[in-house]
Amino acid sequence: INAEYMGAFSTMLTKKDTSSGIDTSKPPLVLVKDLALKYYADIVAVLCSLLISGYVWTKTSHVFAPFVVFQHNVTDGQTAPYRYTYGVCDPLEILFLVTVVIVINDITREFVWEKIAKRMQVAKQDQPLYVARGNALLSQFVLIVIGLNALTYDGLGSTYSTLGSGYPHYSLSVWTKLFVLYSIAYHVHLFIVLPLIKVRSIDARPLQNAGLVHIGLIFVAYILGLAPIAVLLFTIHVAGSFLHTLHGLYAAGVGKGATNKRTWFSESKGLTKADIAASLQLVAVYSQRVSSIAIVAIAVHVFGLGMATAEPVDVAAGNYNSFALRIVAIAAALGAALGPALISTNAQA
């Protein structure tokens, strides 16, 4: 705890206002709230350490294991590779991952992004948003790495049939489950951290709205056994968001003098660095959306929602081939791909 709070507490513990009859030996509520807000990451780090310590200690490992170790193993627990499914312990694992994300992002905020923001002379009122974008860039990079590992580990995407293998009783590898739970944990932490680092509500709301959309989509895919498609789609989406965030960091750090500066590549065409970066970012975002629509459309066909002479609805076999459900699936696919893009467009506007 900072020395200023140590001094404040020591003063309150040694003084008592006897003239007014008020006991000042207890810290006022305002000071306690300010202390919690200022050192929220330290409090979360203590919670994270307690969960890990409780798991390491033999006598309490069975109590804390649902927080630290993936549960709902559908294999015998002894033979690798292990396969998992969803269950009631997943919220506990998400809680632990939220604490991990908060601690890591606070370390990078203090030692990386705040220093970069000051060095690039970002306006003081814009520094919290710059830090939030920097932390988002790091988390998106981690998600891309986990997603690529999940895709290569399970062979997802090598052929379109692998996206629907075992449906609707698909079991998840450790990488696939980590991707799903870490994605939810990252977007949940936005609702906790953005107000604490004092990001303006007008800037935080679009990020939180996009996070809410992603949580809903990946949760539904997780419960309905569509995790392979979710991993492939969200890896593509996160890659596009990574480029978008990178462009936002660059644009926030470009001053007026640098914005108008021509490069050797763009001087003849009258383009600036910011123009080139914005164009590349726009191409990446729209390529991401088009790819998502194509992948989901093919996956719909794999799951039996494509054209067929018969229209049976067989839940056990994973076949929902009816005209109404085909239209709903196509509409949901388009909404899933275009929804985050519309939110991002409103945020930019």
GROMACS .gro file of C-alpha atoms in nm:
model
  349
    1ILE     CA    1   0.000   0.000   0.000
    2ASN     CA    2   0.120   0.348  -0.083
    3ALA     CA    3   0.289   0.548   0.192
    4GLU     CA    4   0.020   0.815   0.181
    5TYR     CA    5  -0.245   0.564   0.282
    6MET     CA    6  -0.021   0.412   0.546
    7GLY     CA    7   0.017   0.757   0.694
    8ALA     CA    8  -0.354   0.825   0.675
    9PHE     CA    9  -0.441   0.499   0.845
   10SER     CA   10  -0.181   0.546   1.118
   11THR     CA   11  -0.318   0.895   1.188
   12MET     CA   12  -0.675   0.768   1.215
   13LEU     CA   13  -0.576   0.479   1.438
   14THR     CA   14  -0.403   0.707   1.687
   15LYS     CA   15  -0.650   0.994   1.698
   16LYS     CA   16  -0.999   1.005   1.839
   17ASP     CA   17  -1.221   1.311   1.830
   18THR     CA   18  -1.356   1.318   2.185
   19SER     CA   19  -1.494   1.672   2.162
   20SER     CA   20  -1.757   1.585   1.900
   21GLY     CA   21  -1.816   1.233   2.023
   22ILE     CA   22  -1.726   1.091   1.679
   23ASP     CA   23  -1.493   0.794   1.669
   24THR     CA   24  -1.238   0.868   1.398
   25SER     CA   25  -1.032   0.558   1.469
   26LYS     CA   26  -1.215   0.385   1.183
   27PRO     CA   27  -1.127   0.478   0.825
   28PRO     CA   28  -1.399   0.679   0.651
   29LEU     CA   29  -1.594   0.513   0.372
   30VAL     CA   30  -1.455   0.754   0.111
   31LEU     CA   31  -1.097   0.659   0.192
   32VAL     CA   32  -1.173   0.287   0.181
   33LYS     CA   33  -1.347   0.325  -0.156
   34ASP     CA   34  -1.060   0.532  -0.295
   35LEU     CA   35  -0.815   0.272  -0.169
   36ALA     CA   36  -1.006  -0.011  -0.335
   37LEU     CA   37  -1.032   0.175  -0.665
   38LYS     CA   38  -0.666   0.271  -0.671
   39TYR     CA   39  -0.537  -0.074  -0.582
   40TYR     CA   40  -0.802  -0.288  -0.748
   41ALA     CA   41  -0.541  -0.486  -0.940
   42ASP     CA   42  -0.353  -0.567  -0.619
   43ILE     CA   43  -0.674  -0.691  -0.459
   44VAL     CA   44  -0.749  -0.907  -0.763
   45ALA     CA   45  -0.389  -1.035  -0.761
   46VAL     CA   46  -0.432  -1.144  -0.399
   47LEU     CA   47  -0.751  -1.328  -0.495
   48CYS     CA   48  -0.574  -1.496  -0.786
   49SER     CA   49  -0.284  -1.599  -0.560
   50LEU     CA   50  -0.525  -1.743  -0.302
   51LEU     CA   51  -0.695  -1.955  -0.568
   52ILE     CA   52  -0.362  -2.091  -0.693
   53SER     CA   53  -0.226  -2.146  -0.340
   54GLY     CA   54  -0.544  -2.326  -0.238
   55TYR     CA   55  -0.509  -2.557  -0.536
   56VAL     CA   56  -0.142  -2.630  -0.465
   57TRP     CA   57  -0.212  -2.717  -0.099
   58THR     CA   58  -0.315  -3.082  -0.084
   59LYS     CA   59  -0.585  -3.044   0.181
   60THR     CA   60  -0.776  -2.778  -0.014
   61SER     CA   61  -0.689  -2.875  -0.372
   62HIS     CA   62  -1.027  -3.043  -0.425
   63VAL     CA   63  -1.202  -2.717  -0.330
   64PHE     CA   64  -0.999  -2.486  -0.553
   65ALA     CA   65  -0.944  -2.726  -0.845
   66PRO     CA   66  -1.265  -2.614  -1.026
   67PHE     CA   67  -1.121  -2.261  -1.044
   68VAL     CA   68  -0.777  -2.347  -1.178
   69VAL     CA   69  -0.813  -2.675  -1.370
   70PHE     CA   70  -1.056  -2.745  -1.654
   71GLN     CA   71  -1.344  -2.965  -1.540
   72HIS     CA   72  -1.602  -3.188  -1.714
   73ASN     CA   73  -1.348  -3.422  -1.870
   74VAL     CA   74  -1.531  -3.673  -2.090
   75THR     CA   75  -1.227  -3.904  -2.119
   76ASP     CA   76  -1.112  -4.137  -1.845
   77GLY     CA   77  -0.882  -3.867  -1.704
   78GLN     CA   78  -0.574  -4.082  -1.755
   79THR     CA   79  -0.539  -4.112  -2.132
   80ALA     CA   80  -0.423  -3.814  -2.338
   81PRO     CA   81  -0.542  -3.626  -2.532
   82TYR     CA   82  -0.812  -3.515  -2.293
   83ARG     CA   83  -1.151  -3.402  -2.421
   84TYR     CA   84  -1.391  -3.171  -2.240
   85THR     CA   85  -1.748  -3.049  -2.253
   86TYR     CA   86  -1.936  -2.762  -2.090
   87GLY     CA   87  -2.071  -2.778  -1.734
   88VAL     CA   88  -2.156  -2.595  -1.414
   89CYS     CA   89  -1.791  -2.538  -1.319
   90ASP     CA   90  -1.719  -2.320  -1.624
   91PRO     CA   91  -1.822  -1.993  -1.449
   92LEU     CA   92  -1.560  -2.063  -1.179
   93GLU     CA   93  -1.291  -2.112  -1.444
   94ILE     CA   94  -1.403  -1.791  -1.617
   95LEU     CA   95  -1.374  -1.607  -1.284
   96PHE     CA   96  -1.014  -1.724  -1.245
   97LEU     CA   97  -0.929  -1.623  -1.603
   98VAL     CA   98  -1.085  -1.280  -1.541
   99THR     CA   99  -0.848  -1.229  -1.247
  100VAL     CA  100  -0.553  -1.334  -1.464
  101VAL     CA  101  -0.652  -1.092  -1.743
  102ILE     CA  102  -0.696  -0.804  -1.497
  103VAL     CA  103  -0.355  -0.859  -1.335
  104ILE     CA  104  -0.169  -0.893  -1.666
  105ASN     CA  105  -0.339  -0.588  -1.815
  106ASP     CA  106  -0.263  -0.378  -1.508
  107ILE     CA  107   0.106  -0.467  -1.532
  108THR     CA  108   0.120  -0.372  -1.900
  109ARG     CA  109  -0.084  -0.058  -1.829
  110GLU     CA  110   0.162   0.070  -1.569
  111PHE     CA  111   0.490  -0.032  -1.728
  112VAL     CA  112   0.414  -0.020  -2.103
  113TRP     CA  113   0.108   0.164  -2.232
  114GLU     CA  114   0.111   0.463  -1.998
  115LYS     CA  115   0.477   0.526  -2.078
  116ILE     CA  116   0.412   0.492  -2.452
  117ALA     CA  117   0.113   0.727  -2.428
  118LYS     CA  118   0.324   0.993  -2.258
  119ARG     CA  119   0.610   0.946  -2.503
  120MET     CA  120   0.372   0.985  -2.799
  121GLN     CA  121   0.218   1.291  -2.631
  122VAL     CA  122  -0.136   1.156  -2.624
  123ALA     CA  123  -0.379   1.403  -2.469
  124LYS     CA  124  -0.432   1.343  -2.097
  125GLN     CA  125  -0.807   1.289  -2.133
  126ASP     CA  126  -0.743   1.032  -2.407
  127GLN     CA  127  -0.477   0.833  -2.220
  128PRO     CA  128  -0.722   0.593  -2.044
  129LEU     CA  129  -0.872   0.498  -2.381
  130TYR     CA  130  -0.523   0.459  -2.528
  131VAL     CA  131  -0.429   0.227  -2.240
  132ALA     CA  132  -0.751   0.027  -2.289
  133ARG     CA  133  -0.670  -0.014  -2.659
  134GLY     CA  134  -0.318  -0.124  -2.575
  135ASN     CA  135  -0.444  -0.388  -2.333
  136ALA     CA  136  -0.699  -0.497  -2.592
  137LEU     CA  137  -0.416  -0.539  -2.845
  138LEU     CA  138  -0.231  -0.771  -2.605
  139SER     CA  139  -0.540  -0.977  -2.522
  140GLN     CA  140  -0.634  -1.006  -2.890
  141PHE     CA  141  -0.284  -1.131  -2.970
  142VAL     CA  142  -0.319  -1.396  -2.697
  143LEU     CA  143  -0.658  -1.500  -2.838
  144ILE     CA  144  -0.512  -1.532  -3.189
  145VAL     CA  145  -0.232  -1.756  -3.058
  146ILE     CA  146  -0.477  -1.974  -2.863
  147GLY     CA  147  -0.715  -1.990  -3.161
  148LEU     CA  148  -0.442  -2.095  -3.403
  149ASN     CA  149  -0.326  -2.362  -3.158
  150ALA     CA  150  -0.683  -2.491  -3.128
  151LEU     CA  151  -0.727  -2.500  -3.505
  152THR     CA  152  -0.401  -2.687  -3.566
  153TYR     CA  153  -0.440  -2.920  -3.265
  154ASP     CA  154  -0.785  -3.040  -3.371
  155GLY     CA  155  -0.727  -3.005  -3.745
  156LEU     CA  156  -1.021  -2.768  -3.765
  157GLY     CA  157  -1.066  -2.593  -4.095
  158SER     CA  158  -0.852  -2.840  -4.292
  159THR     CA  159  -1.178  -2.960  -4.448
  160TYR     CA  160  -1.524  -2.824  -4.390
  161SER     CA  161  -1.644  -3.163  -4.264
  162THR     CA  162  -1.421  -3.131  -3.956
  163LEU     CA  163  -1.627  -2.833  -3.842
  164GLY     CA  164  -1.929  -3.059  -3.803
  165SER     CA  165  -1.766  -3.383  -3.693
  166GLY     CA  166  -1.937  -3.534  -3.391
  167TYR     CA  167  -2.212  -3.272  -3.388
  168PRO     CA  168  -2.408  -3.218  -3.171
  169HIS     CA  169  -2.202  -3.416  -2.918
  170TYR     CA  170  -1.866  -3.256  -3.001
  171SER     CA  171  -1.603  -3.276  -2.727
  172LEU     CA  172  -1.349  -2.998  -2.692
  173SER     CA  173  -0.972  -3.016  -2.674
  174VAL     CA  174  -0.795  -2.821  -2.404
  175TRP     CA  175  -0.704  -2.546  -2.655
  176THR     CA  176  -1.059  -2.513  -2.784
  177LYS     CA  177  -1.204  -2.488  -2.433
  178LEU     CA  178  -0.933  -2.241  -2.333
  179PHE     CA  179  -1.018  -2.024  -2.633
  180VAL     CA  180  -1.390  -2.019  -2.548
  181LEU     CA  181  -1.344  -1.946  -2.177
  182TYR     CA  182  -1.064  -1.693  -2.228
  183SER     CA  183  -1.273  -1.509  -2.488
  184ILE     CA  184  -1.561  -1.478  -2.242
  185ALA     CA  185  -1.326  -1.377  -1.959
  186TYR     CA  186  -1.159  -1.107  -2.168
  187HIS     CA  187  -1.488  -0.946  -2.267
  188VAL     CA  188  -1.626  -0.973  -1.912
  189HIS     CA  189  -1.323  -0.790  -1.775
  190LEU     CA  190  -1.408  -0.489  -1.997
  191PHE     CA  191  -1.713  -0.420  -1.780
  192ILE     CA  192  -1.493  -0.422  -1.468
  193VAL     CA  193  -1.172  -0.248  -1.573
  194LEU     CA  194  -1.283   0.028  -1.812
  195PRO     CA  195  -1.468   0.224  -1.539
  196LEU     CA  196  -1.180   0.167  -1.295
  197ILE     CA  197  -0.916   0.314  -1.526
  198LYS     CA  198  -1.153   0.608  -1.587
  199VAL     CA  199  -1.230   0.554  -1.954
  200ARG     CA  200  -1.506   0.795  -2.052
  201SER     CA  201  -1.845   0.629  -2.080
  202ILE     CA  202  -1.887   0.753  -2.437
  203ASP     CA  203  -1.565   0.568  -2.527
  204ALA     CA  204  -1.625   0.261  -2.310
  205ARG     CA  205  -1.982   0.193  -2.421
  206PRO     CA  206  -1.900   0.078  -2.779
  207LEU     CA  207  -1.626  -0.153  -2.648
  208GLN     CA  208  -1.861  -0.301  -2.389
  209ASN     CA  209  -2.144  -0.339  -2.641
  210ALA     CA  210  -1.915  -0.525  -2.881
  211GLY     CA  211  -1.795  -0.740  -2.590
  212LEU     CA  212  -2.154  -0.822  -2.496
  213VAL     CA  213  -2.225  -0.933  -2.854
  214HIS     CA  214  -1.916  -1.155  -2.857
  215ILE     CA  215  -2.003  -1.309  -2.518
  216GLY     CA  216  -2.354  -1.393  -2.636
  217LEU     CA  217  -2.243  -1.542  -2.967
  218ILE     CA  218  -1.962  -1.758  -2.831
  219PHE     CA  219  -2.174  -1.871  -2.534
  220VAL     CA  220  -2.454  -1.987  -2.764
  221ALA     CA  221  -2.203  -2.163  -2.991
  222TYR     CA  222  -2.044  -2.328  -2.686
  223ILE     CA  223  -2.374  -2.458  -2.549
  224LEU     CA  224  -2.510  -2.576  -2.886
  225GLY     CA  225  -2.198  -2.774  -2.975
  226LEU     CA  226  -2.077  -2.528  -3.239
  227ALA     CA  227  -1.741  -2.464  -3.072
  228PRO     CA  228  -1.530  -2.562  -3.379
  229ILE     CA  229  -1.708  -2.302  -3.592
  230ALA     CA  230  -1.684  -2.048  -3.309
  231VAL     CA  231  -1.307  -2.096  -3.283
  232LEU     CA  232  -1.255  -2.053  -3.656
  233LEU     CA  233  -1.486  -1.752  -3.689
  234PHE     CA  234  -1.368  -1.572  -3.378
  235THR     CA  235  -1.002  -1.624  -3.464
  236ILE     CA  236  -1.072  -1.447  -3.793
  237HIS     CA  237  -1.275  -1.177  -3.617
  238VAL     CA  238  -1.010  -1.120  -3.351
  239ALA     CA  239  -0.741  -1.095  -3.621
  240GLY     CA  240  -0.941  -0.819  -3.788
  241SER     CA  241  -1.000  -0.649  -3.453
  242PHE     CA  242  -0.626  -0.671  -3.385
  243LEU     CA  243  -0.553  -0.470  -3.700
  244HIS     CA  244  -0.833  -0.228  -3.613
  245THR     CA  245  -0.692  -0.174  -3.261
  246LEU     CA  246  -0.340  -0.135  -3.398
  247HIS     CA  247  -0.463   0.134  -3.634
  248GLY     CA  248  -0.644   0.306  -3.345
  249LEU     CA  249  -0.323   0.316  -3.141
  250TYR     CA  250  -0.132   0.457  -3.437
  251ALA     CA  251  -0.396   0.719  -3.512
  252ALA     CA  252  -0.412   0.830  -3.148
  253GLY     CA  253  -0.038   0.882  -3.136
  254VAL     CA  254  -0.003   1.072  -3.463
  255GLY     CA  255   0.025   1.445  -3.411
  256LYS     CA  256  -0.086   1.712  -3.653
  257GLY     CA  257   0.260   1.744  -3.798
  258ALA     CA  258   0.298   1.371  -3.854
  259THR     CA  259  -0.050   1.335  -4.001
  260ASN     CA  260   0.033   1.568  -4.291
  261LYS     CA  261   0.375   1.418  -4.351
  262ARG     CA  262   0.417   1.245  -4.689
  263THR     CA  263   0.617   0.926  -4.731
  264TRP     CA  264   0.832   0.826  -5.028
  265PHE     CA  265   0.565   0.569  -5.119
  266SER     CA  266   0.266   0.804  -5.102
  267GLU     CA  267   0.414   1.139  -5.197
  268SER     CA  268   0.325   1.114  -5.565
  269LYS     CA  269  -0.033   1.009  -5.492
  270GLY     CA  270  -0.092   1.265  -5.219
  271LEU     CA  271  -0.162   1.003  -4.950
  272THR     CA  272  -0.059   1.029  -4.588
  273LYS     CA  273   0.052   0.755  -4.351
  274ALA     CA  274  -0.284   0.774  -4.178
  275ASP     CA  275  -0.465   0.731  -4.513
  276ILE     CA  276  -0.266   0.418  -4.596
  277ALA     CA  277  -0.319   0.269  -4.249
  278ALA     CA  278  -0.693   0.343  -4.260
  279SER     CA  279  -0.727   0.184  -4.604
  280LEU     CA  280  -0.544  -0.134  -4.499
  281GLN     CA  281  -0.754  -0.155  -4.184
  282LEU     CA  282  -1.075  -0.114  -4.385
  283VAL     CA  283  -0.975  -0.390  -4.629
  284ALA     CA  284  -0.889  -0.621  -4.338
  285VAL     CA  285  -1.223  -0.562  -4.160
  286TYR     CA  286  -1.438  -0.621  -4.468
  287SER     CA  287  -1.233  -0.927  -4.572
  288GLN     CA  288  -1.290  -1.063  -4.223
  289ARG     CA  289  -1.668  -1.018  -4.248
  290VAL     CA  290  -1.693  -1.171  -4.596
  291SER     CA  291  -1.486  -1.473  -4.489
  292SER     CA  292  -1.709  -1.522  -4.186
  293ILE     CA  293  -2.024  -1.519  -4.396
  294ALA     CA  294  -1.880  -1.777  -4.636
  295ILE     CA  295  -1.760  -2.008  -4.358
  296VAL     CA  296  -2.089  -1.997  -4.169
  297ALA     CA  297  -2.288  -2.060  -4.488
  298ILE     CA  298  -2.083  -2.373  -4.561
  299ALA     CA  299  -2.107  -2.487  -4.200
  300VAL     CA  300  -2.485  -2.452  -4.218
  301HIS     CA  301  -2.480  -2.695  -4.509
  302VAL     CA  302  -2.259  -2.937  -4.313
  303PHE     CA  303  -2.509  -2.941  -4.027
  304GLY     CA  304  -2.790  -3.051  -4.255
  305LEU     CA  305  -2.947  -2.713  -4.319
  306GLY     CA  306  -2.855  -2.716  -4.688
  307MET     CA  307  -3.074  -2.812  -4.983
  308ALA     CA  308  -3.227  -3.159  -4.959
  309THR     CA  309  -3.533  -3.338  -5.095
  310ALA     CA  310  -3.649  -3.442  -4.747
  311GLU     CA  311  -3.680  -3.203  -4.455
  312PRO     CA  312  -3.650  -3.413  -4.140
  313VAL     CA  313  -3.578  -3.263  -3.796
  314ASP     CA  314  -3.369  -3.514  -3.605
  315VAL     CA  315  -3.213  -3.366  -3.289
  316ALA     CA  316  -3.015  -3.678  -3.202
  317ALA     CA  317  -2.853  -3.691  -3.547
  318GLY     CA  318  -2.796  -3.317  -3.556
  319ASN     CA  319  -3.016  -3.263  -3.859
  320TYR     CA  320  -3.245  -2.959  -3.859
  321ASN     CA  321  -3.319  -2.950  -4.229
  322SER     CA  322  -3.637  -2.746  -4.265
  323PHE     CA  323  -3.707  -2.439  -4.475
  324ALA     CA  324  -3.790  -2.216  -4.177
  325LEU     CA  325  -3.480  -2.315  -3.982
  326ARG     CA  326  -3.262  -2.269  -4.291
  327ILE     CA  327  -3.384  -1.909  -4.325
  328VAL     CA  328  -3.329  -1.847  -3.953
  329ALA     CA  329  -2.979  -1.995  -3.972
  330ILE     CA  330  -2.883  -1.779  -4.268
  331ALA     CA  331  -3.020  -1.468  -4.095
  332ALA     CA  332  -2.830  -1.557  -3.777
  333ALA     CA  333  -2.512  -1.613  -3.976
  334LEU     CA  334  -2.539  -1.272  -4.141
  335GLY     CA  335  -2.618  -1.105  -3.808
  336ALA     CA  336  -2.324  -1.276  -3.637
  337ALA     CA  337  -2.083  -1.155  -3.904
  338LEU     CA  338  -2.220  -0.803  -3.954
  339GLY     CA  339  -2.330  -0.719  -3.598
  340PRO     CA  340  -1.982  -0.643  -3.456
  341ALA     CA  341  -1.900  -0.449  -3.774
  342LEU     CA  342  -2.205  -0.224  -3.726
  343ILE     CA  343  -2.110  -0.162  -3.363
  344SER     CA  344  -1.754  -0.079  -3.467
  345THR     CA  345  -1.886   0.160  -3.736
  346ASN     CA  346  -2.104   0.339  -3.481
  347ALA     CA  347  -1.805   0.366  -3.248
  348GLN     CA  348  -1.594   0.525  -3.522
  349ALA     CA  349  -1.878   0.766  -3.610
   0.00000   0.00000   0.00000
